[in-house]
Amino acid sequence: MTLTAKALDERVGCLPPSAVPNEPPRRAGGGTNRRRWWLLACVAAVVASALPVVLDDHPVIRVDGLRQLVEFFAAAVAPRVDGGFLALVGASAMTTLAYAVLGTAVSLVIGVVGGVLTSQVWWRADAPARRTRDVVGWSLARVALVVPRGIHEVIWGLGLLIVLGRSPVVAVLAIGIPFGAVTAKVFSELLDEADRAPHDALLAAGARRSSAVLYGLVPSALGDLLSYAFYRLECAIRSATILGLVGTGGLGTELLDSFRALVYHEMWTLLYALILLSALADGWSSLVRTRLSGSRSRRRGSVDGRDPVVAGSVLLAAALVVASVWWVRLDPSVLWSDRSARQASMLAGQVWPLVMVDGGLAELLRLAGVTLAMSVLAMAIAFAVAAVLAVPAAALPQLDRVTASRARRLPVLLAARLTMIVLRAVPPPVWALLALFAFYPGILPGAVALGIYTAGVLGRLMTEVVDNLEGRPLRALSALGASRRQLVWYGVLPAAAPRFAAYSLYRWEVTVRETVVVGVVGAGGLGVLLHHQLNSFHFAQAATIVLTIVLLTLGVDFVSAAVRRSIR
Amino acid sequence: MAGDRVFELRRASVRLGGVDVLSDIDLEIEAGERVALIGPSGAGKTSLIRLLNGTVAATGGRVRALGCDYRVASTRKIRAARRRIGTVHQHFDLVAQLRAVHNVNAGRLGAWPFWKAALSLARPFEVASAEAALRRVGIGDKLRERTGDLSGGEQQRVAIARVLVQEPRVILADEPIASLDPARGREVVDLLFAISDETRTTLVASLHDLDIALGRFDRVVGLRSGRVVVDTSTADVRAADVAELFRTDRDGSS
């Protein structure tokens, strides 16, 4: 089975440099032409998305808001640092970390079980009589994971809040369920890709299916799974913060409270804590993944239990899980309490049958169009910012001679990397609230907020692409005396551009899902309406919107996958 | 169960992707026999081995192994039969990431419930029998080594140790020595015969080495283009038959 480009992209970050998919050989002629058409289509999409903003005769920029923006950034140099507040920030940071850790742990459990159940190897008929059952089972398992994957953490959070009430379980499950569905997909592909021979040998010796998968396939997929889990932990910190904005507690909740009260210097303390937490998680995850890919290239795809960094990290993660349960006083009994059961049946009763939103299908489609346009603009912003940041942020380890110029460049490199960390550490709703200072509500502030945030994520992926480029062409250019700028234009960008495009297309789908998040603070599209409907307990209409978003996500996923296949 | 008959193939055929891999195989193997499968590359030796342990399904005809008809038997019956058939593979097919003890214990998976298999990965069960098996094949000191770190010869021994703890009634060996140098290959053959003697196990091995096939085994089955063209005791085998078996098209057809 060949991996879809999407799955590879979802696993980005867990791949060792050597396994970063190389482009297959170019098809002569046609490829260039096709790429030109797609480029044209992209430009057309961006222009079409920007057109309503440009043509609208309402003012776009709020001049009076700019002063607030200046005030906000001026407060950066004077964060609130008194002991009492710092203690609160520390405790909130712990809560956010705890949610992220527990959410990742839950997602791993769902991912491993779901991954086995959605793998082809598990359902491969070994007796002809079971073939039909196997095909049905595999299809059901796949379908069962599509919906949780298409729904954003925040929507899970809002739904679970209604059912379970205020409980740490809400945040943990809101992260764990959608992350688990994605992890399941990745794990199933890892299992299906792994060498089947040891597994088949076990089946041939009479082992049951479960034991054969456990002994024959899991060990070889475990290293990649571990890598992926650490990558997801890093993502979970961001999700846990965003969930805080809908009231599950932690840094996000505090951030929103300070924002509402317009106490900027408190916000900055919280933002610094968030950036620090994010940077630590990024650093930890990169360290573990580098070690794992290092051990993989040394010794054919193994988890090297003897690597002290990896072993220590796994132990530390396990300890963090235990500590997190204690810190948030996780009480899973709300899951089977009478109240939760009543709320769940109430919610189910009100969600079904679905009710069309006020304004009918036309309004729904218009809002879907706005959401789509917002995501396209966001991606245009993200792509531009990320590409500009990624090149200076790359260390270019391919040019292995340590030169004086590299040391001189270090400040630039660190500045670019820090910028990207800040961009992705600040949750999109906070960017949206800031954007609402500068712009009148509409599609633009949402697009700017999502674009800035996505630039941080995308920039990191792009930096990895540049650092993993084939070294020989670059060394050749460098040997003939090319300056760094020439190296970038002649060596780096041409080679990296297709992967840049592929990652951007992949993130486009994620961004469509995330439009909900900026909608929560009123930045336009389906998200705003969803938020209104939920606040006024119109659950049936809310469900219609969620379904629309899932369908929109699937559509974008389909288009983006088709384009990626076509430009490869 | 059909007496002492281990395998019984009636007009068994395997067609994969429009190619006849095996055609109309009629073959009976009795308990205690030592059978060498010979034939040129691509003749279908590996497919025949896989047909015998049920990892390839016959597209025509019938295959019975230890009284179990793979085509109609339930999954449970098939597993029960497979448990009694140990296979040694050319490329060992071990799990490189696991320690040797787990790869040996994997031979017991057919007899173990899932929970026991899972717990054993954390803290190995039945270490004594695994260690005894590894000692029997001459690498008792490698018990805790990571299997991927062992040499080719050592890995083949781990694979044989796995079959030992499986305690099968038949050992199938698919090119067991093709990945080894001649000296190590001979040692491995000696080992397989010694085990077959001690435990009165039927032995079926596909081999490229004609000296070993004709010198050590009781019976040879020669395959060519997916058909059995030679099936006789090694004492009666004629040089002309063997030459015909390995004739290439360049030798000029008669």
mmCIF file of N, CA and C in Angstrom, chain B residues 137-251:
data_model
loop_
_atom_site.group_PDB
_atom_site.id
_atom_site.type_symbol
_atom_site.label_atom_id
_atom_site.label_comp_id
_atom_site.label_asym_id
_atom_site.label_seq_id
_atom_site.Cartn_x
_atom_site.Cartn_y
_atom_site.Cartn_z
ATOM 1 N N VAL B 137 20.826 -24.659 20.167
ATOM 2 C CA VAL B 137 21.314 -24.256 18.854
ATOM 3 C C VAL B 137 22.665 -23.542 18.941
ATOM 4 N N GLY B 138 23.227 -23.497 20.157
ATOM 5 C CA GLY B 138 24.602 -23.045 20.303
ATOM 6 C C GLY B 138 24.797 -21.565 20.586
ATOM 7 N N ILE B 139 23.712 -20.840 20.892
ATOM 8 C CA ILE B 139 23.909 -19.416 21.204
ATOM 9 C C ILE B 139 23.162 -19.036 22.482
ATOM 10 N N GLY B 140 23.351 -19.850 23.512
ATOM 11 C CA GLY B 140 22.674 -19.619 24.794
ATOM 12 C C GLY B 140 22.996 -18.267 25.403
ATOM 13 N N ASP B 141 24.156 -17.706 25.031
ATOM 14 C CA ASP B 141 24.562 -16.433 25.633
ATOM 15 C C ASP B 141 23.890 -15.226 24.976
ATOM 16 N N LYS B 142 23.117 -15.461 23.902
ATOM 17 C CA LYS B 142 22.534 -14.314 23.185
ATOM 18 C C LYS B 142 21.110 -14.005 23.638
ATOM 19 N N LEU B 143 20.668 -14.647 24.708
ATOM 20 C CA LEU B 143 19.276 -14.552 25.146
ATOM 21 C C LEU B 143 18.747 -13.125 25.181
ATOM 22 N N ARG B 144 19.556 -12.208 25.739
ATOM 23 C CA ARG B 144 19.049 -10.847 25.956
ATOM 24 C C ARG B 144 19.485 -9.890 24.860
ATOM 25 N N GLU B 145 20.139 -10.382 23.825
ATOM 26 C CA GLU B 145 20.594 -9.481 22.753
ATOM 27 C C GLU B 145 19.424 -9.073 21.878
ATOM 28 N N ARG B 146 19.570 -7.888 21.295
ATOM 29 C CA ARG B 146 18.577 -7.448 20.328
ATOM 30 C C ARG B 146 18.789 -8.251 19.049
ATOM 31 N N THR B 147 17.730 -8.846 18.520
ATOM 32 C CA THR B 147 17.877 -9.800 17.429
ATOM 33 C C THR B 147 18.522 -9.164 16.200
ATOM 34 N N GLY B 148 18.177 -7.905 15.918
ATOM 35 C CA GLY B 148 18.732 -7.236 14.748
ATOM 36 C C GLY B 148 20.243 -7.061 14.831
ATOM 37 N N ASP B 149 20.803 -7.131 16.057
ATOM 38 C CA ASP B 149 22.245 -6.953 16.219
ATOM 39 C C ASP B 149 23.021 -8.243 15.977
ATOM 40 N N LEU B 150 22.312 -9.387 15.878
ATOM 41 C CA LEU B 150 23.002 -10.666 15.717
ATOM 42 C C LEU B 150 23.430 -10.861 14.268
ATOM 43 N N SER B 151 24.427 -11.725 14.076
ATOM 44 C CA SER B 151 24.875 -12.021 12.707
ATOM 45 C C SER B 151 23.844 -12.892 12.011
ATOM 46 N N GLY B 152 23.984 -13.041 10.695
ATOM 47 C CA GLY B 152 23.034 -13.846 9.921
ATOM 48 C C GLY B 152 22.930 -15.274 10.445
ATOM 49 N N GLY B 153 24.099 -15.891 10.713
ATOM 50 C CA GLY B 153 24.100 -17.267 11.212
ATOM 51 C C GLY B 153 23.394 -17.364 12.550
ATOM 52 N N GLU B 154 23.663 -16.379 13.412
ATOM 53 C CA GLU B 154 23.030 -16.387 14.737
ATOM 54 C C GLU B 154 21.519 -16.197 14.624
ATOM 55 N N GLN B 155 21.102 -15.315 13.681
ATOM 56 C CA GLN B 155 19.660 -15.100 13.516
ATOM 57 C C GLN B 155 18.978 -16.378 13.051
ATOM 58 N N GLN B 156 19.648 -17.119 12.141
ATOM 59 C CA GLN B 156 19.043 -18.367 11.678
ATOM 60 C C GLN B 156 18.892 -19.336 12.847
ATOM 61 N N ARG B 157 19.844 -19.304 13.772
ATOM 62 C CA ARG B 157 19.748 -20.168 14.941
ATOM 63 C C ARG B 157 18.602 -19.736 15.854
ATOM 64 N N VAL B 158 18.400 -18.416 15.966
ATOM 65 C CA VAL B 158 17.261 -17.947 16.762
ATOM 66 C C VAL B 158 15.962 -18.467 16.137
ATOM 67 N N ALA B 159 15.909 -18.429 14.790
ATOM 68 C CA ALA B 159 14.698 -18.903 14.114
ATOM 69 C C ALA B 159 14.484 -20.391 14.379
ATOM 70 N N ILE B 160 15.584 -21.150 14.439
ATOM 71 C CA ILE B 160 15.452 -22.587 14.708
ATOM 72 C C ILE B 160 15.048 -22.805 16.172
ATOM 73 N N ALA B 161 15.610 -21.984 17.058
ATOM 74 C CA ALA B 161 15.230 -22.089 18.473
ATOM 75 C C ALA B 161 13.742 -21.802 18.643
ATOM 76 N N ARG B 162 13.229 -20.881 17.848
ATOM 77 C CA ARG B 162 11.800 -20.577 17.906
ATOM 78 C C ARG B 162 10.986 -21.823 17.550
ATOM 79 N N VAL B 163 11.428 -22.507 16.488
ATOM 80 C CA VAL B 163 10.719 -23.727 16.087
ATOM 81 C C VAL B 163 10.826 -24.786 17.184
ATOM 82 N N LEU B 164 11.991 -24.814 17.871
ATOM 83 C CA LEU B 164 12.168 -25.795 18.950
ATOM 84 C C LEU B 164 11.128 -25.620 20.050
ATOM 85 N N VAL B 165 10.918 -24.354 20.499
ATOM 86 C CA VAL B 165 9.951 -24.165 21.598
ATOM 87 C C VAL B 165 8.519 -24.343 21.088
ATOM 88 N N GLN B 166 8.348 -24.249 19.791
ATOM 89 C CA GLN B 166 7.004 -24.445 19.236
ATOM 90 C C GLN B 166 6.595 -25.920 19.327
ATOM 91 N N GLU B 167 7.605 -26.826 19.392
ATOM 92 C CA GLU B 167 7.368 -28.264 19.456
ATOM 93 C C GLU B 167 6.410 -28.738 18.379
ATOM 94 N N PRO B 168 6.775 -28.530 17.120
ATOM 95 C CA PRO B 168 5.872 -28.914 16.040
ATOM 96 C C PRO B 168 6.015 -30.392 15.681
ATOM 97 N N ARG B 169 5.119 -30.900 14.875
ATOM 98 C CA ARG B 169 5.251 -32.259 14.351
ATOM 99 C C ARG B 169 5.986 -32.241 13.012
ATOM 100 N N VAL B 170 5.991 -31.085 12.366
ATOM 101 C CA VAL B 170 6.686 -30.957 11.084
ATOM 102 C C VAL B 170 7.537 -29.696 11.121
ATOM 103 N N ILE B 171 8.725 -29.784 10.544
ATOM 104 C CA ILE B 171 9.507 -28.563 10.343
ATOM 105 C C ILE B 171 9.607 -28.322 8.842
ATOM 106 N N LEU B 172 9.160 -27.152 8.411
ATOM 107 C CA LEU B 172 9.330 -26.744 7.027
ATOM 108 C C LEU B 172 10.489 -25.760 7.015
ATOM 109 N N ALA B 173 11.428 -25.949 6.097
ATOM 110 C CA ALA B 173 12.558 -25.012 6.031
ATOM 111 C C ALA B 173 12.665 -24.511 4.601
ATOM 112 N N ASP B 174 12.501 -23.194 4.440
ATOM 113 C CA ASP B 174 12.531 -22.606 3.095
ATOM 114 C C ASP B 174 13.915 -22.032 2.859
ATOM 115 N N GLU B 175 14.698 -22.694 2.037
ATOM 116 C CA GLU B 175 16.077 -22.269 1.754
ATOM 117 C C GLU B 175 16.789 -21.896 3.052
ATOM 118 N N PRO B 176 16.876 -22.818 3.994
ATOM 119 C CA PRO B 176 17.388 -22.413 5.320
ATOM 120 C C PRO B 176 18.851 -21.996 5.284
ATOM 121 N N ILE B 177 19.577 -22.385 4.235
ATOM 122 C CA ILE B 177 21.010 -22.096 4.265
ATOM 123 C C ILE B 177 21.429 -21.172 3.138
ATOM 124 N N ALA B 178 20.476 -20.697 2.335
ATOM 125 C CA ALA B 178 20.840 -19.898 1.169
ATOM 126 C C ALA B 178 21.466 -18.565 1.575
ATOM 127 N N SER B 179 21.140 -18.070 2.777
ATOM 128 C CA SER B 179 21.685 -16.778 3.191
ATOM 129 C C SER B 179 22.967 -16.935 3.996
ATOM 130 N N LEU B 180 23.474 -18.170 4.087
ATOM 131 C CA LEU B 180 24.640 -18.406 4.945
ATOM 132 C C LEU B 180 25.812 -18.901 4.106
ATOM 133 N N ASP B 181 27.043 -18.771 4.664
ATOM 134 C CA ASP B 181 28.190 -19.308 3.931
ATOM 135 C C ASP B 181 28.186 -20.835 4.085
ATOM 136 N N PRO B 182 28.934 -21.562 3.222
ATOM 137 C CA PRO B 182 28.814 -23.025 3.192
ATOM 138 C C PRO B 182 29.052 -23.678 4.551
ATOM 139 N N ALA B 183 30.056 -23.227 5.296
ATOM 140 C CA ALA B 183 30.359 -23.877 6.575
ATOM 141 C C ALA B 183 29.192 -23.710 7.534
ATOM 142 N N ARG B 184 28.668 -22.474 7.641
ATOM 143 C CA ARG B 184 27.543 -22.240 8.557
ATOM 144 C C ARG B 184 26.299 -22.959 8.063
ATOM 145 N N GLY B 185 26.167 -23.015 6.719
ATOM 146 C CA GLY B 185 25.022 -23.707 6.140
ATOM 147 C C GLY B 185 25.013 -25.170 6.558
ATOM 148 N N ARG B 186 26.191 -25.799 6.501
ATOM 149 C CA ARG B 186 26.292 -27.209 6.869
ATOM 150 C C ARG B 186 25.928 -27.413 8.344
ATOM 151 N N GLU B 187 26.408 -26.494 9.168
ATOM 152 C CA GLU B 187 26.087 -26.593 10.603
ATOM 153 C C GLU B 187 24.583 -26.523 10.827
ATOM 154 N N VAL B 188 23.932 -25.618 10.094
ATOM 155 C CA VAL B 188 22.497 -25.450 10.281
ATOM 156 C C VAL B 188 21.756 -26.714 9.832
ATOM 157 N N VAL B 189 22.220 -27.317 8.711
ATOM 158 C CA VAL B 189 21.581 -28.558 8.254
ATOM 159 C C VAL B 189 21.766 -29.656 9.297
ATOM 160 N N ASP B 190 22.998 -29.768 9.833
ATOM 161 C CA ASP B 190 23.244 -30.760 10.877
ATOM 162 C C ASP B 190 22.282 -30.571 12.040
ATOM 163 N N LEU B 191 22.112 -29.303 12.395
ATOM 164 C CA LEU B 191 21.251 -28.970 13.521
ATOM 165 C C LEU B 191 19.811 -29.399 13.242
ATOM 166 N N LEU B 192 19.331 -29.089 12.037
ATOM 167 C CA LEU B 192 17.946 -29.450 11.694
ATOM 168 C C LEU B 192 17.767 -30.969 11.744
ATOM 169 N N PHE B 193 18.763 -31.703 11.247
ATOM 170 C CA PHE B 193 18.640 -33.156 11.268
ATOM 171 C C PHE B 193 18.689 -33.689 12.689
ATOM 172 N N ALA B 194 19.580 -33.103 13.503
ATOM 173 C CA ALA B 194 19.673 -33.565 14.888
ATOM 174 C C ALA B 194 18.341 -33.346 15.600
ATOM 175 N N ILE B 195 17.750 -32.193 15.371
ATOM 176 C CA ILE B 195 16.469 -31.894 16.017
ATOM 177 C C ILE B 195 15.390 -32.841 15.510
ATOM 178 N N SER B 196 15.404 -33.076 14.210
ATOM 179 C CA SER B 196 14.420 -33.978 13.622
ATOM 180 C C SER B 196 14.566 -35.378 14.215
ATOM 181 N N ASP B 197 15.812 -35.798 14.457
ATOM 182 C CA ASP B 197 16.060 -37.104 15.072
ATOM 183 C C ASP B 197 15.534 -37.160 16.493
ATOM 184 N N GLU B 198 15.948 -36.160 17.269
ATOM 185 C CA GLU B 198 15.621 -36.171 18.701
ATOM 186 C C GLU B 198 14.126 -36.131 18.934
ATOM 187 N N THR B 199 13.424 -35.315 18.141
ATOM 188 C CA THR B 199 12.011 -35.097 18.431
ATOM 189 C C THR B 199 11.107 -35.838 17.452
ATOM 190 N N ARG B 200 11.701 -36.679 16.590
ATOM 191 C CA ARG B 200 10.946 -37.463 15.602
ATOM 192 C C ARG B 200 10.009 -36.557 14.807
ATOM 193 N N THR B 201 10.581 -35.506 14.293
ATOM 194 C CA THR B 201 9.780 -34.546 13.537
ATOM 195 C C THR B 201 9.987 -34.780 12.040
ATOM 196 N N THR B 202 8.934 -34.625 11.288
ATOM 197 C CA THR B 202 9.034 -34.658 9.839
ATOM 198 C C THR B 202 9.785 -33.407 9.383
ATOM 199 N N LEU B 203 10.618 -33.542 8.340
ATOM 200 C CA LEU B 203 11.394 -32.387 7.884
ATOM 201 C C LEU B 203 11.208 -32.213 6.378
ATOM 202 N N VAL B 204 10.780 -31.038 5.978
ATOM 203 C CA VAL B 204 10.664 -30.725 4.558
ATOM 204 C C VAL B 204 11.466 -29.461 4.307
ATOM 205 N N ALA B 205 12.481 -29.543 3.465
ATOM 206 C CA ALA B 205 13.329 -28.367 3.253
ATOM 207 C C ALA B 205 13.529 -28.129 1.763
ATOM 208 N N SER B 206 13.441 -26.878 1.350
ATOM 209 C CA SER B 206 13.797 -26.550 -0.027
ATOM 210 C C SER B 206 15.263 -26.132 -0.031
ATOM 211 N N LEU B 207 16.005 -26.579 -1.018
ATOM 212 C CA LEU B 207 17.457 -26.397 -1.017
ATOM 213 C C LEU B 207 17.955 -26.122 -2.414
ATOM 214 N N HIS B 208 19.047 -25.356 -2.481
ATOM 215 C CA HIS B 208 19.731 -25.197 -3.753
ATOM 216 C C HIS B 208 20.926 -26.144 -3.830
ATOM 217 N N ASP B 209 21.398 -26.565 -2.650
ATOM 218 C CA ASP B 209 22.618 -27.347 -2.598
ATOM 219 C C ASP B 209 22.293 -28.821 -2.852
ATOM 220 N N LEU B 210 22.623 -29.301 -4.066
ATOM 221 C CA LEU B 210 22.232 -30.659 -4.441
ATOM 222 C C LEU B 210 22.960 -31.714 -3.630
ATOM 223 N N ASP B 211 24.243 -31.430 -3.269
ATOM 224 C CA ASP B 211 24.995 -32.416 -2.487
ATOM 225 C C ASP B 211 24.283 -32.705 -1.179
ATOM 226 N N ILE B 212 23.845 -31.627 -0.518
ATOM 227 C CA ILE B 212 23.157 -31.808 0.760
ATOM 228 C C ILE B 212 21.813 -32.488 0.518
ATOM 229 N N ALA B 213 21.105 -32.059 -0.525
ATOM 230 C CA ALA B 213 19.780 -32.618 -0.779
ATOM 231 C C ALA B 213 19.870 -34.119 -1.018
ATOM 232 N N LEU B 214 20.824 -34.529 -1.851
ATOM 233 C CA LEU B 214 20.906 -35.944 -2.203
ATOM 234 C C LEU B 214 21.651 -36.747 -1.143
ATOM 235 N N GLY B 215 22.568 -36.091 -0.422
ATOM 236 C CA GLY B 215 23.392 -36.812 0.541
ATOM 237 C C GLY B 215 22.712 -37.025 1.887
ATOM 238 N N ARG B 216 21.811 -36.124 2.277
ATOM 239 C CA ARG B 216 21.277 -36.201 3.640
ATOM 240 C C ARG B 216 19.807 -36.609 3.714
ATOM 241 N N PHE B 217 19.039 -36.282 2.701
ATOM 242 C CA PHE B 217 17.585 -36.491 2.822
ATOM 243 C C PHE B 217 17.177 -37.879 2.335
ATOM 244 N N ASP B 218 15.970 -38.326 2.714
ATOM 245 C CA ASP B 218 15.468 -39.630 2.305
ATOM 246 C C ASP B 218 14.833 -39.562 0.919
ATOM 247 N N ARG B 219 14.263 -38.403 0.625
ATOM 248 C CA ARG B 219 13.417 -38.323 -0.564
ATOM 249 C C ARG B 219 13.608 -36.954 -1.214
ATOM 250 N N VAL B 220 13.609 -36.915 -2.536
ATOM 251 C CA VAL B 220 13.669 -35.609 -3.213
ATOM 252 C C VAL B 220 12.404 -35.406 -4.034
ATOM 253 N N VAL B 221 11.925 -34.168 -3.997
ATOM 254 C CA VAL B 221 10.817 -33.763 -4.851
ATOM 255 C C VAL B 221 11.354 -32.649 -5.734
ATOM 256 N N GLY B 222 11.379 -32.861 -7.035
ATOM 257 C CA GLY B 222 11.921 -31.862 -7.945
ATOM 258 C C GLY B 222 10.799 -31.080 -8.603
ATOM 259 N N LEU B 223 10.891 -29.760 -8.538
ATOM 260 C CA LEU B 223 9.887 -28.902 -9.150
ATOM 261 C C LEU B 223 10.489 -28.195 -10.350
ATOM 262 N N ARG B 224 9.675 -28.052 -11.382
ATOM 263 C CA ARG B 224 10.093 -27.237 -12.510
ATOM 264 C C ARG B 224 8.846 -26.565 -13.061
ATOM 265 N N SER B 225 8.907 -25.259 -13.203
ATOM 266 C CA SER B 225 7.764 -24.467 -13.704
ATOM 267 C C SER B 225 6.466 -24.818 -12.992
ATOM 268 N N GLY B 226 6.549 -24.987 -11.692
ATOM 269 C CA GLY B 226 5.327 -25.193 -10.916
ATOM 270 C C GLY B 226 4.760 -26.596 -10.969
ATOM 271 N N ARG B 227 5.523 -27.541 -11.537
ATOM 272 C CA ARG B 227 5.025 -28.922 -11.569
ATOM 273 C C ARG B 227 6.040 -29.844 -10.911
ATOM 274 N N VAL B 228 5.530 -30.932 -10.307
ATOM 275 C CA VAL B 228 6.435 -31.931 -9.741
ATOM 276 C C VAL B 228 6.912 -32.813 -10.882
ATOM 277 N N VAL B 229 8.231 -32.816 -11.155
ATOM 278 C CA VAL B 229 8.740 -33.654 -12.244
ATOM 279 C C VAL B 229 9.599 -34.799 -11.730
ATOM 280 N N VAL B 230 10.067 -34.675 -10.481
ATOM 281 C CA VAL B 230 10.819 -35.771 -9.873
ATOM 282 C C VAL B 230 10.224 -36.002 -8.492
ATOM 283 N N ASP B 231 9.960 -37.260 -8.121
ATOM 284 C CA ASP B 231 9.529 -37.553 -6.760
ATOM 285 C C ASP B 231 9.961 -38.972 -6.457
ATOM 286 N N THR B 232 11.091 -39.109 -5.787
ATOM 287 C CA THR B 232 11.644 -40.440 -5.576
ATOM 288 C C THR B 232 12.543 -40.433 -4.345
ATOM 289 N N SER B 233 12.921 -41.597 -3.897
ATOM 290 C CA SER B 233 13.863 -41.646 -2.778
ATOM 291 C C SER B 233 15.240 -41.247 -3.297
ATOM 292 N N THR B 234 16.037 -40.665 -2.411
ATOM 293 C CA THR B 234 17.341 -40.169 -2.866
ATOM 294 C C THR B 234 18.219 -41.295 -3.372
ATOM 295 N N ALA B 235 17.992 -42.497 -2.868
ATOM 296 C CA ALA B 235 18.801 -43.625 -3.315
ATOM 297 C C ALA B 235 18.548 -43.921 -4.795
ATOM 298 N N ASP B 236 17.303 -43.688 -5.245
ATOM 299 C CA ASP B 236 16.941 -44.065 -6.615
ATOM 300 C C ASP B 236 17.068 -42.926 -7.619
ATOM 301 N N VAL B 237 17.459 -41.748 -7.142
ATOM 302 C CA VAL B 237 17.403 -40.604 -8.039
ATOM 303 C C VAL B 237 18.430 -40.758 -9.161
ATOM 304 N N ARG B 238 18.029 -40.404 -10.395
ATOM 305 C CA ARG B 238 18.923 -40.568 -11.536
ATOM 306 C C ARG B 238 19.532 -39.230 -11.906
ATOM 307 N N ALA B 239 20.806 -39.266 -12.232
ATOM 308 C CA ALA B 239 21.522 -38.034 -12.571
ATOM 309 C C ALA B 239 20.846 -37.306 -13.723
ATOM 310 N N ALA B 240 20.311 -38.060 -14.666
ATOM 311 C CA ALA B 240 19.698 -37.454 -15.850
ATOM 312 C C ALA B 240 18.468 -36.633 -15.457
ATOM 313 N N ASP B 241 17.708 -37.162 -14.472
ATOM 314 C CA ASP B 241 16.516 -36.438 -14.023
ATOM 315 C C ASP B 241 16.888 -35.092 -13.428
ATOM 316 N N VAL B 242 17.967 -35.148 -12.633
ATOM 317 C CA VAL B 242 18.387 -33.911 -11.975
ATOM 318 C C VAL B 242 18.880 -32.911 -13.011
ATOM 319 N N ALA B 243 19.643 -33.409 -13.972
ATOM 320 C CA ALA B 243 20.154 -32.516 -15.019
ATOM 321 C C ALA B 243 18.984 -31.887 -15.781
ATOM 322 N N GLU B 244 17.980 -32.708 -16.070
ATOM 323 C CA GLU B 244 16.800 -32.217 -16.786
ATOM 324 C C GLU B 244 16.095 -31.134 -15.981
ATOM 325 N N LEU B 245 16.057 -31.349 -14.659
ATOM 326 C CA LEU B 245 15.387 -30.403 -13.761
ATOM 327 C C LEU B 245 16.003 -29.015 -13.863
ATOM 328 N N PHE B 246 17.334 -28.992 -13.949
ATOM 329 C CA PHE B 246 18.021 -27.700 -13.920
ATOM 330 C C PHE B 246 18.417 -27.206 -15.295
ATOM 331 N N ARG B 247 17.927 -27.888 -16.347
ATOM 332 C CA ARG B 247 18.258 -27.471 -17.698
ATOM 333 C C ARG B 247 17.783 -26.029 -17.921
ATOM 334 N N THR B 248 18.643 -25.206 -18.508
ATOM 335 C CA THR B 248 18.178 -23.869 -18.874
ATOM 336 C C THR B 248 17.813 -23.900 -20.341
ATOM 337 N N ASP B 249 17.061 -22.946 -20.787
ATOM 338 C CA ASP B 249 16.624 -22.945 -22.177
ATOM 339 C C ASP B 249 17.803 -22.839 -23.126
ATOM 340 N N ARG B 250 18.912 -22.267 -22.601
ATOM 341 C CA ARG B 250 20.083 -22.110 -23.452
ATOM 342 C C ARG B 250 20.735 -23.443 -23.771
ATOM 343 N N ASP B 251 20.514 -24.450 -22.882
ATOM 344 C CA ASP B 251 21.155 -25.735 -23.111
ATOM 345 C C ASP B 251 20.621 -26.390 -24.382
#
